[in-house]
Coordinates of C-alpha atoms and ligand atoms in Angstrom, one line a residue:
M1 CA 15.9 2.2 31.2
T2 CA 18.5 -0.2 30.0
A3 CA 18.6 -2.3 26.7
D4 CA 17.6 -5.3 28.7
T5 CA 14.7 -4.1 31.0
I6 CA 11.5 -5.9 30.8
D7 CA 8.4 -3.9 30.7
P8 CA 5.8 -6.5 32.1
G9 CA 2.7 -4.5 30.8
N10 CA 1.8 -4.0 27.0
G11 CA 5.6 -4.4 25.9
I12 CA 6.1 -0.4 25.5
S13 CA 6.9 1.9 28.5
E14 CA 5.1 4.9 29.3
D15 CA 7.6 6.6 30.7
A16 CA 10.3 6.4 27.9
Q17 CA 12.3 9.6 27.0
S18 CA 13.6 10.1 23.8
T19 CA 16.0 12.8 22.8
P20 CA 14.8 15.8 21.1
A21 CA 15.4 15.8 17.2
G22 CA 18.2 18.1 15.5
T23 CA 17.2 21.6 14.0
G24 CA 17.8 21.7 10.2
H25 CA 20.1 19.6 8.7
G26 CA 23.1 20.4 11.2
E27 CA 22.4 18.9 14.6
A28 CA 22.2 15.1 15.7
S29 CA 19.6 13.6 17.3
R30 CA 19.9 9.7 18.5
L31 CA 17.7 7.8 20.7
E32 CA 19.4 6.4 23.6
T33 CA 18.6 2.7 22.8
I34 CA 15.3 1.5 21.2
H35 CA 14.8 -0.9 23.9
T36 CA 13.7 2.0 26.4
R37 CA 10.9 1.6 24.1
L38 CA 10.6 -1.8 23.0
S39 CA 10.7 -4.7 25.6
A40 CA 12.3 -7.9 25.4
D41 CA 9.1 -10.0 26.4
L42 CA 7.0 -8.1 23.6
V43 CA 9.5 -8.8 20.8
E44 CA 9.7 -12.6 22.3
R45 CA 5.8 -12.8 22.4
L46 CA 5.6 -11.8 18.9
V47 CA 8.6 -13.8 17.4
G48 CA 7.0 -17.1 19.3
K49 CA 3.8 -16.5 16.6
V50 CA 6.0 -16.8 13.4
S51 CA 4.3 -19.9 11.7
I52 CA 6.9 -22.7 12.5
H53 CA 5.9 -26.3 12.1
G54 CA 9.2 -28.1 13.0
A55 CA 11.5 -27.2 9.8
V56 CA 14.4 -25.6 9.9
G57 CA 14.7 -22.7 8.0
G58 CA 17.9 -21.1 10.0
R59 CA 17.6 -17.4 11.8
T60 CA 16.9 -14.0 10.4
Q61 CA 17.3 -10.8 12.2
S62 CA 16.2 -7.4 11.9
Y63 CA 18.0 -4.1 13.2
S64 CA 16.7 -0.6 13.9
P65 CA 17.5 2.0 11.1
L66 CA 17.5 4.6 14.1
T67 CA 20.4 2.9 15.9
G68 CA 21.7 0.2 14.3
E69 CA 20.4 -2.3 17.0
L70 CA 19.1 -5.9 17.0
I71 CA 15.5 -5.5 16.9
A72 CA 14.3 -9.1 16.9
D73 CA 15.8 -12.5 16.1
Y74 CA 13.5 -15.0 14.2
P75 CA 13.1 -18.5 12.9
A76 CA 13.0 -18.4 9.3
S77 CA 10.0 -20.1 7.9
A78 CA 11.5 -23.1 5.4
P79 CA 9.2 -23.9 2.7
Q80 CA 7.5 -27.1 4.9
D81 CA 6.7 -24.5 7.2
V82 CA 5.1 -22.4 4.6
R83 CA 3.4 -25.2 3.2
A84 CA 2.1 -26.4 6.9
A85 CA 0.8 -22.7 7.6
F86 CA -1.4 -23.1 4.6
E87 CA -2.8 -26.4 5.8
T88 CA -3.7 -24.8 9.1
A89 CA -5.3 -21.7 7.7
R90 CA -7.1 -23.6 4.9
R91 CA -8.8 -25.8 7.8
A92 CA -9.7 -22.6 9.7
Q93 CA -11.0 -21.1 6.6
Q94 CA -13.8 -23.5 5.9
T95 CA -15.4 -22.4 9.3
W96 CA -14.7 -18.9 8.7
A97 CA -16.2 -18.9 5.1
T98 CA -19.6 -20.1 6.8
T99 CA -19.2 -17.6 9.7
P100 CA -22.0 -14.7 8.6
L101 CA -20.4 -11.8 7.1
S102 CA -22.0 -9.5 9.7
Q103 CA -19.7 -11.2 12.4
R104 CA -16.7 -11.1 10.1
A105 CA -17.0 -7.4 9.9
K106 CA -17.3 -7.2 13.7
V107 CA -13.9 -8.4 14.1
A108 CA -12.7 -5.5 11.8
R109 CA -14.7 -3.0 13.8
R110 CA -13.1 -3.8 17.2
L111 CA -9.9 -3.8 15.5
H112 CA -10.4 -0.4 14.3
D113 CA -11.0 0.7 17.8
L114 CA -7.8 -1.3 18.9
L115 CA -5.3 0.4 16.3
L116 CA -6.7 3.7 18.2
E117 CA -6.1 2.8 21.5
R118 CA -2.9 1.3 20.7
S119 CA -1.8 3.9 18.5
E120 CA 1.4 5.0 20.7
Q121 CA 2.7 1.3 21.1
L122 CA 2.0 0.9 17.0
L123 CA 4.0 4.3 16.2
D124 CA 6.9 3.3 18.2
L125 CA 6.9 0.0 16.5
V126 CA 6.7 1.5 13.0
Q127 CA 9.3 3.8 13.7
I128 CA 12.0 1.7 15.4
E129 CA 11.4 -0.8 12.5
T130 CA 11.3 1.8 9.6
G131 CA 13.1 4.5 11.0
K132 CA 10.3 6.9 9.8
A133 CA 9.8 10.2 11.5
R134 CA 6.7 9.7 13.9
K135 CA 4.1 12.2 11.9
H136 CA 4.9 10.1 9.0
A137 CA 4.0 6.8 11.1
L138 CA 1.1 8.6 12.3
D139 CA 0.0 8.7 8.8
E140 CA 0.1 4.4 8.7
V141 CA -2.1 4.4 12.0
L142 CA -4.5 6.9 10.4
S143 CA -4.8 5.1 7.1
A144 CA -4.9 1.4 8.4
A145 CA -7.9 2.5 10.8
A146 CA -9.6 4.2 7.9
A147 CA -9.6 1.2 5.8
T148 CA -10.3 -1.3 8.7
R149 CA -13.6 1.1 9.4
H150 CA -14.5 1.3 5.7
Y151 CA -14.3 -2.4 5.0
A152 CA -16.1 -3.0 8.6
Y153 CA -19.2 -0.7 7.1
A154 CA -18.7 -1.4 3.1
S155 CA -18.3 -4.6 2.7
R156 CA -22.0 -5.9 3.0
G157 CA -22.6 -3.5 0.0
Y158 CA -19.6 -5.1 -2.1
I159 CA -19.9 -8.6 -1.6
R160 CA -23.2 -9.8 -0.4
P161 CA -25.3 -11.6 -2.8
K162 CA -27.1 -9.6 -5.4
R163 CA -30.1 -10.4 -7.8
R164 CA -29.4 -10.2 -11.4
R165 CA -32.0 -10.3 -14.3
G166 CA -32.6 -13.7 -15.6
V167 CA -32.5 -14.9 -19.4
L168 CA -36.3 -15.4 -19.1
P169 CA -37.7 -12.5 -17.0
V170 CA -39.9 -13.9 -14.1
L171 CA -38.9 -17.4 -14.9
T172 CA -35.0 -17.5 -14.2
K173 CA -33.9 -16.2 -10.8
V174 CA -30.4 -15.4 -10.8
T175 CA -28.1 -14.2 -8.2
E176 CA -24.5 -13.2 -8.0
A177 CA -22.7 -14.4 -5.0
R178 CA -19.2 -13.7 -4.0
V179 CA -17.4 -17.0 -2.8
P180 CA -14.0 -16.3 -1.2
K181 CA -10.9 -17.4 -3.2
G182 CA -9.5 -19.7 0.1
V183 CA -6.5 -18.9 1.2
V184 CA -4.9 -15.8 0.1
G185 CA -1.1 -15.2 -0.2
I186 CA -0.2 -11.5 1.1
I187 CA 3.5 -10.5 0.7
T188 CA 4.3 -6.9 2.0
P189 CA 7.0 -4.6 1.9
W190 CA 9.0 -2.8 4.5
N191 CA 8.0 0.7 3.6
Y192 CA 4.5 1.1 5.0
P193 CA 4.1 -2.3 7.0
L194 CA 1.0 -1.1 9.0
A195 CA -0.9 0.5 6.4
L196 CA -0.3 -1.6 3.5
S197 CA -0.8 -5.1 5.4
V198 CA -4.3 -3.7 6.8
S199 CA -5.5 -2.5 3.2
D200 CA -5.1 -6.0 2.1
V201 CA -5.4 -8.2 4.9
I202 CA -8.4 -7.1 6.6
P203 CA -10.7 -7.0 3.1
A204 CA -9.2 -10.7 2.6
L205 CA -10.5 -11.9 5.8
I206 CA -14.0 -9.9 5.9
A207 CA -14.4 -11.5 2.4
G208 CA -14.1 -15.0 4.1
N209 CA -10.6 -16.1 3.4
A210 CA -7.6 -17.3 5.4
V211 CA -4.6 -15.4 5.1
V212 CA -0.6 -16.2 4.9
H213 CA 1.1 -13.3 5.2
K214 CA 4.7 -12.9 4.4
P215 CA 5.8 -9.4 6.0
D216 CA 9.3 -7.8 5.0
T217 CA 11.7 -9.3 7.8
Q218 CA 12.7 -5.7 8.6
T219 CA 9.2 -5.1 9.8
A220 CA 7.8 -8.1 10.7
L221 CA 7.0 -7.3 14.4
T222 CA 4.5 -4.6 12.9
G223 CA 3.0 -7.1 11.1
L224 CA 3.0 -9.4 14.1
R225 CA 1.3 -6.7 16.5
L226 CA -1.1 -6.1 13.8
R227 CA -2.0 -9.8 14.0
E228 CA -2.0 -10.0 17.6
L229 CA -4.7 -7.3 17.7
A230 CA -6.8 -9.1 15.2
V231 CA -7.0 -11.9 17.1
Q232 CA -7.5 -9.7 20.3
A233 CA -10.7 -8.2 18.5
G234 CA -12.0 -11.9 17.9
L235 CA -10.4 -13.4 14.7
P236 CA -9.9 -16.9 15.0
E237 CA -5.9 -17.4 15.6
D238 CA -5.3 -19.9 12.9
L239 CA -6.9 -17.8 10.1
W240 CA -3.8 -15.2 9.9
Q241 CA -0.5 -17.1 9.8
V242 CA 2.7 -15.0 9.4
V243 CA 5.8 -16.7 8.0
V244 CA 9.2 -14.8 8.1
G245 CA 12.2 -15.3 6.2
D246 CA 14.3 -14.4 2.6
G247 CA 12.1 -13.1 0.2
P248 CA 13.4 -15.2 -2.6
V249 CA 13.0 -18.1 -0.8
V250 CA 9.9 -17.7 1.5
G251 CA 8.0 -15.4 -1.2
P252 CA 7.9 -18.1 -4.0
A253 CA 6.8 -21.1 -1.4
V254 CA 4.1 -18.5 -0.7
I255 CA 2.8 -18.3 -4.2
D256 CA 3.2 -22.1 -4.7
N257 CA 0.4 -22.6 -2.1
A258 CA -2.0 -19.6 -2.1
D259 CA -5.3 -19.6 -4.2
Y260 CA -4.9 -15.7 -5.2
I261 CA -1.7 -13.6 -4.1
A262 CA -1.7 -9.8 -3.3
F263 CA 1.8 -8.8 -3.4
T264 CA 3.4 -5.0 -2.9
G265 CA 6.9 -4.4 -3.7
S266 CA 9.1 -3.5 -6.5
T267 CA 8.5 -3.8 -10.3
A268 CA 11.5 -6.7 -10.8
T269 CA 10.0 -8.9 -7.8
G270 CA 6.3 -8.1 -9.1
R271 CA 7.1 -9.4 -12.7
S272 CA 8.3 -12.7 -11.1
V273 CA 5.3 -13.0 -8.7
A274 CA 3.1 -12.3 -11.9
Q275 CA 5.2 -15.3 -13.5
A276 CA 4.8 -17.8 -11.0
A277 CA 0.8 -17.1 -10.5
A278 CA 0.4 -17.6 -13.9
A279 CA 2.3 -21.0 -14.4
R280 CA -0.3 -21.9 -11.6
L281 CA -3.1 -20.2 -13.0
V282 CA -4.2 -18.4 -9.9
G283 CA -5.0 -14.5 -9.9
C284 CA -2.7 -11.8 -8.4
S285 CA -2.8 -8.1 -7.5
L286 CA 0.8 -6.1 -8.0
E287 CA 1.2 -2.8 -6.4
L288 CA 4.5 -1.6 -7.4
G289 CA 6.9 1.0 -8.2
G290 CA 6.6 4.6 -9.4
K291 CA 8.3 7.9 -10.5
N292 CA 5.5 10.1 -9.6
A293 CA 5.2 13.6 -11.2
M294 CA 3.8 16.9 -9.8
L295 CA 2.8 19.5 -12.1
V296 CA 2.5 23.0 -10.8
L297 CA 0.5 24.9 -13.5
D298 CA 0.6 28.9 -13.9
D299 CA -2.5 29.5 -12.0
A300 CA -1.3 27.3 -8.8
D301 CA -1.2 28.7 -5.1
I302 CA 2.3 28.3 -4.6
E303 CA 2.5 28.5 -1.3
K304 CA 0.5 25.3 -1.0
A305 CA 2.0 23.9 -3.7
V306 CA 5.6 24.1 -1.9
S307 CA 3.8 22.9 1.2
G308 CA 2.6 20.0 -0.7
A309 CA 5.8 19.1 -2.5
V310 CA 7.7 19.0 0.8
R311 CA 5.1 16.6 2.0
G312 CA 5.1 14.7 -1.3
C313 CA 8.7 14.2 -1.8
F314 CA 10.2 13.5 1.7
S315 CA 7.5 11.6 3.7
S316 CA 9.0 8.6 5.0
A317 CA 12.3 9.6 3.7
G318 CA 10.9 9.3 0.1
Q319 CA 10.4 5.7 0.6
L320 CA 6.8 5.8 -0.4
C321 CA 5.6 4.3 -3.7
I322 CA 3.1 7.3 -4.5
S323 CA 5.6 10.1 -3.4
I324 CA 6.6 12.7 -5.9
E325 CA 10.0 12.3 -7.6
R326 CA 9.9 14.7 -10.1
I327 CA 8.1 18.3 -10.2
Y328 CA 7.5 20.5 -13.3
V329 CA 6.6 23.9 -12.7
H330 CA 5.4 26.6 -15.4
Y331 CA 8.4 28.7 -16.1
T332 CA 6.7 32.0 -14.8
K333 CA 6.6 30.5 -11.7
Y334 CA 9.8 28.2 -11.3
D335 CA 12.0 31.0 -9.6
D336 CA 9.4 31.7 -6.9
F337 CA 8.6 28.1 -6.6
L338 CA 11.9 26.8 -6.2
A339 CA 13.3 29.8 -4.1
R340 CA 10.4 28.6 -1.4
F341 CA 10.9 25.2 -1.8
L342 CA 14.5 25.0 -1.1
T343 CA 13.7 27.2 2.0
E344 CA 11.4 24.9 3.3
V345 CA 13.8 21.9 2.3
R346 CA 16.9 23.3 4.0
A347 CA 14.8 24.1 7.2
M348 CA 13.6 20.5 7.6
R349 CA 14.9 18.8 10.9
L350 CA 16.2 15.4 10.7
G351 CA 16.1 13.1 13.8
S352 CA 15.6 9.7 15.1
G353 CA 13.7 10.5 18.1
L354 CA 10.3 8.7 19.2
D355 CA 8.4 12.1 19.1
Y356 CA 7.0 14.6 16.8
T357 CA 10.5 16.7 17.0
A358 CA 11.6 15.6 13.6
D359 CA 10.5 16.5 9.9
M360 CA 12.2 13.5 8.0
G361 CA 13.6 10.1 9.8
S362 CA 16.1 7.6 8.4
L363 CA 16.0 5.5 5.1
T364 CA 15.3 1.9 6.1
N365 CA 18.1 -0.4 4.9
T366 CA 21.6 -0.5 3.5
K367 CA 20.4 -0.9 -0.1
Q368 CA 18.5 2.0 0.1
L369 CA 21.1 4.2 1.4
E370 CA 23.3 3.0 -1.8
N371 CA 20.5 3.4 -4.3
V372 CA 19.9 6.8 -3.0
T373 CA 23.9 7.7 -3.0
L374 CA 24.0 6.1 -6.5
H375 CA 21.3 8.2 -7.9
V376 CA 22.7 11.4 -6.5
E377 CA 26.3 10.8 -7.6
D378 CA 25.4 9.8 -11.0
A379 CA 23.4 12.6 -11.5
K380 CA 26.3 15.0 -10.3
A381 CA 28.9 13.2 -12.3
K382 CA 26.5 14.1 -15.6
G383 CA 25.9 17.3 -14.9
A384 CA 23.4 18.0 -12.5
K385 CA 23.2 20.6 -9.7
V386 CA 22.7 19.6 -6.1
L387 CA 20.1 22.7 -4.8
S388 CA 20.0 21.3 -1.7
G389 CA 21.1 18.2 0.4
G390 CA 22.9 15.3 -1.4
R391 CA 24.8 13.8 1.7
R392 CA 24.8 11.0 3.9
R393 CA 24.0 11.8 7.8
A394 CA 26.1 9.3 9.7
D395 CA 26.1 11.8 12.7
I396 CA 22.3 11.5 12.9
G397 CA 22.0 7.6 12.3
P398 CA 23.9 5.0 10.2
L399 CA 21.2 5.1 7.2
F400 CA 20.2 9.0 7.3
Y401 CA 20.1 11.2 4.3
E402 CA 19.4 14.9 3.7
P403 CA 16.4 15.7 1.5
T404 CA 17.9 16.8 -1.7
V405 CA 16.8 18.8 -4.6
L406 CA 18.2 18.2 -7.9
G407 CA 18.1 20.9 -10.8
D408 CA 19.6 20.5 -14.5
V409 CA 18.8 16.7 -14.7
K410 CA 18.8 15.3 -18.0
D411 CA 17.8 11.7 -19.4
I412 CA 21.1 10.4 -19.4
M413 CA 21.1 10.0 -15.5
R414 CA 19.7 7.3 -13.6
V415 CA 17.6 9.9 -11.4
H416 CA 15.4 11.0 -14.3
G417 CA 13.7 7.7 -15.2
D418 CA 14.6 5.2 -12.3
E419 CA 12.8 5.1 -9.0
T420 CA 15.0 6.4 -6.4
F421 CA 12.7 5.2 -3.8
G422 CA 14.4 7.8 -1.4
P423 CA 14.3 11.6 -0.4
V424 CA 15.8 13.2 -3.8
V425 CA 13.6 15.2 -6.1
S426 CA 14.3 16.8 -9.5
V427 CA 12.9 19.9 -10.3
Y428 CA 12.2 20.8 -13.9
S429 CA 10.4 24.1 -15.5
F430 CA 8.0 23.8 -18.7
K431 CA 6.2 26.0 -20.9
S432 CA 3.0 24.5 -22.2
E433 CA 0.3 22.3 -20.8
S434 CA 0.7 19.6 -23.6
E435 CA 4.3 19.5 -23.0
V436 CA 4.2 18.9 -19.4
V437 CA 1.7 15.9 -19.7
A438 CA 4.0 14.4 -22.3
E439 CA 6.6 14.7 -19.9
A440 CA 4.8 13.1 -16.8
N441 CA 4.0 10.4 -18.9
N442 CA 7.3 9.8 -20.3
T443 CA 7.8 7.0 -17.9
K444 CA 7.4 3.1 -17.8
Y445 CA 5.5 3.8 -14.6
G446 CA 2.2 4.8 -13.9
L447 CA 1.1 5.0 -10.3
N448 CA 0.3 8.4 -9.0
A449 CA 0.3 12.2 -10.3
S450 CA -0.3 15.7 -8.6
V451 CA -1.7 18.2 -10.2
W452 CA -1.9 22.2 -8.9
T453 CA -4.0 24.6 -9.8
R454 CA -6.8 26.9 -9.0
D455 CA -8.9 25.8 -11.9
N456 CA -11.0 22.6 -11.4
K457 CA -12.2 22.1 -14.7
R458 CA -8.3 22.1 -15.9
A459 CA -7.3 19.7 -13.3
R460 CA -10.0 17.3 -14.4
E461 CA -9.2 17.7 -18.2
I462 CA -5.2 17.3 -17.3
A463 CA -6.1 14.0 -15.0
V464 CA -7.7 12.0 -17.9
K465 CA -4.8 12.8 -20.0
L466 CA -2.3 11.1 -17.4
H467 CA -1.5 7.8 -17.4
T468 CA -1.7 7.1 -13.6
G469 CA -3.8 4.9 -11.3
T470 CA -4.3 8.1 -9.2
V471 CA -4.3 11.6 -9.6
N472 CA -4.1 14.1 -6.4
V473 CA -5.4 17.9 -7.3
N474 CA -3.8 20.1 -5.0
E475 CA -2.7 17.8 -2.7
A476 CA 0.5 15.3 -3.4
Y477 CA -0.6 11.7 -2.7
A478 CA -2.7 11.9 0.8
A479 CA -6.0 12.6 -0.9
A480 CA -6.0 9.7 -2.9
W481 CA -4.3 7.3 -0.4
G482 CA -6.7 8.3 2.3
S483 CA -9.7 8.1 0.3
V484 CA -10.3 4.4 1.0
A485 CA -13.7 4.0 -0.6
A486 CA -11.8 4.8 -4.2
P487 CA -9.5 2.4 -5.5
M488 CA -5.6 2.8 -5.6
G489 CA -3.0 1.2 -7.7
G490 CA -0.8 1.3 -10.8
M491 CA -1.4 1.3 -14.5
R492 CA 1.5 0.3 -17.0
Q493 CA 4.7 -1.1 -15.0
S494 CA 3.3 0.1 -11.6
G495 CA 0.9 -3.0 -11.1
L496 CA -2.2 -4.8 -12.0
G497 CA -5.3 -4.6 -9.9
R498 CA -6.1 -2.4 -7.0
R499 CA -6.7 -2.1 -3.5
H500 CA -9.1 0.1 -1.5
G501 CA -12.7 0.3 -2.5
A502 CA -14.9 -2.3 -4.1
E503 CA -11.7 -3.6 -6.1
G504 CA -9.9 -3.7 -2.8
I505 CA -12.2 -6.8 -1.6
L506 CA -13.8 -8.3 -4.8
R507 CA -10.0 -9.2 -5.8
F508 CA -10.2 -11.4 -2.9
T509 CA -13.6 -13.3 -4.2
E510 CA -14.6 -15.4 -7.0
A511 CA -18.2 -14.2 -8.5
Q512 CA -20.5 -17.7 -8.5
T513 CA -23.8 -17.1 -10.7
T514 CA -26.6 -19.1 -9.3
A515 CA -29.3 -19.4 -12.1
Q516 CA -32.5 -21.2 -10.8
E517 CA -35.3 -22.2 -13.7
R518 CA -38.7 -22.1 -12.8
L519 CA -42.2 -23.4 -14.1
L520 CA -40.9 -23.7 -17.7
P521 CA -37.5 -24.8 -19.7
I522 CA -35.4 -22.8 -21.6
A523 CA -36.7 -25.1 -24.5
P524 CA -39.9 -25.3 -26.6
W525 CA -43.0 -24.8 -24.4
F526 CA -46.2 -27.3 -24.6
G527 CA -45.0 -29.0 -27.6
M528 CA -44.1 -26.2 -29.9
S529 CA -41.9 -26.6 -32.9
D530 CA -38.5 -25.3 -32.9
Q531 CA -39.2 -23.2 -35.5
R532 CA -41.8 -21.6 -33.4
W533 CA -39.9 -21.4 -30.2
G534 CA -37.2 -19.7 -32.6
A535 CA -39.7 -16.9 -33.7
L536 CA -41.0 -16.4 -30.3
M537 CA -37.8 -16.0 -28.9
L538 CA -36.6 -13.1 -31.6
R539 CA -39.9 -11.3 -30.8
S540 CA -39.1 -11.7 -27.2
L541 CA -35.7 -10.3 -27.9
K542 CA -36.7 -7.4 -29.7
L543 CA -39.4 -6.4 -27.1
L544 CA -36.8 -6.6 -24.3
K545 CA -34.7 -4.0 -26.6
T546 CA -37.9 -1.9 -26.6
L547 CA -38.4 -2.0 -23.0
R548 CA -34.7 -0.8 -22.6
M549 CA -34.3 -4.1 -20.5
K550 CA -30.3 -4.4 -19.1
Ligands
NAD601 P1 10.9 -6.1 -3.1 O1 10.2 -6.6 -4.4 O2 12.2 -6.4 -3.0 O3 10.1 -6.8 -1.6 C1 8.7 -6.9 -1.4 C2 8.4 -8.0 -0.6 O4 8.7 -8.9 -1.5 C3 9.4 -8.3 0.4 O5 8.5 -8.7 1.4 C4 10.2 -9.4 0.0 O6 10.9 -10.2 1.1 C5 9.4 -10.3 -0.9 N1 10.1 -10.7 -2.0 C6 11.4 -10.6 -2.4 N2 11.9 -11.7 -3.4 C7 10.5 -12.2 -3.7 C8 10.4 -13.1 -4.5 N3 11.2 -13.7 -5.3 N4 9.2 -13.7 -4.8 C9 8.0 -13.3 -3.8 N5 8.4 -12.4 -3.0 C10 9.7 -11.8 -2.7 O7 10.6 -4.2 -3.0 P2 11.3 -3.5 -1.7 O8 12.3 -3.1 -2.3 O9 11.1 -4.4 -0.6 O10 10.2 -2.7 -1.6 C11 10.1 -1.4 -2.1 C12 9.4 -1.2 -3.7 O11 8.1 -1.6 -3.2 C13 9.2 0.1 -4.3 O12 9.8 -0.4 -5.6 C14 8.0 0.6 -4.2 O13 7.8 1.3 -5.2 C15 7.2 -0.6 -4.0 N6 6.2 -0.3 -3.4 C16 4.8 -0.3 -3.9 C17 3.7 0.3 -3.1 C18 2.4 0.3 -4.2 O14 1.3 0.2 -3.5 N7 2.2 0.2 -5.5 C19 3.5 0.4 -2.2 C20 4.7 0.2 -1.3 C21 6.0 -0.4 -2.1

């Protein structure tokens, strides 16, 4: 197949072949062309769904990190387009809000099945747009399906109207309802385009909102394909608008029109999103950066900790907000851990194949490559030891960088406290539990932590001392991330609010209390004086306390 071959089927050809990934760090592997998998008609169809209402926002392109080839050329949404997208979404939301919850959830149930049926196509798209290895793209499909299933079945329990005790028992009937915010603005980054879009968009829609979604241009096709599948699953088309373009232009336009904002991205941008939301007095959830620590205690299973560390540090080439960038190992286990870890890291296969032969893929954009290079070179210049990796691999693809392990890292180095967001980890040893907890907490971030021990009680005791939104025990990040019924998010500068679980959908609703007074008013009854009424009320309150009524 050549670059301009058109596959008239689902857009991704079944017979496409890719070259095998490299072995170790030494062997190059390269796809012949991304267009052997991605057909022009699929790209054209999806690009045609960008929300454009006649304004001219220019054009914007995305290129595959795997080969450097052009993926798509989009019309950029101008601020007027974004406003028009909100108007269309707002009209559609009026009907959607009155559609029974069971029907809204049904769309999610069908979407779940489509995500699984179309998984191969989605894996190709995610790999082509992000450059990650297929097994890491698979994490996205699995997590997207799990979150969709969760909200399809659990939303009723989270948001159905609930009876609450009234001020005067029996006489006051109180219902707490959860009404949709209206039109939610959702801004997502490029690193997990499928998983992160699903975990915000799906609960927002099930809660009765419309969505205006701004994916990163780099990964907009994945967002557009996801939307197309949701429409196929029964979602009214206008309910989910996708706008594409420059973050600093399109992002603020989304915030200016939204009734609520769910933002995922860097802490710096998150801060400006929060300021803009505050100026409009609309709420926002912010899922931001991290500098996540892994604690390997003296009683840890070292073999398991080593393979957990490889998954934790190098999934999606470390471009994962909850990935591990700092490993602390008890000094009695340090040498053993490090030797085994280095052996595994050095054996990792880099590759760009659209198959399962690579252990790690590419970085996604030039900014990432520059930042990773800057962190490693700065650390080297200030005395850190490169124990493995530390090199760009242009022979494999334009943005490949080796999985890198650093030792002798000091606090004067950027890599010590700043988020690298790449395949770079620093390894330290520690002596006492209090020392390692203090070190793990010695960061402005508070997203994820990982504790390795055979003692569950000890793990729980340490977990409560860690200032992070998630603590994974004997796993790096996947246990908490995959447990979609539990909230996920950051403390400190890692964010505000949570995705997943009850909080992940309640954020897209307003609580509305309806209190209906029956038979008697909340005022003196039957000509009672204010004084007698007051005495009656005081006695009643005493009684309610005695009866332990909540
Ligand atoms: P980024 O903040 O540059 O961009 C994120 C999104 O915001 C993109 O869609 C971008 O176009 C948009 N944007 C850019 N400027 C904007 C503005 N002024 N107003 C509104 N939107 C704007 O982040 P990035 O570098 O693309 O993503 C990587 C960062 O995201 C890392 O710091 C990572 O830790 C974080 N992240 C966090 C989570 C989480 O759940 N906590 C998940 C994934 C990524």
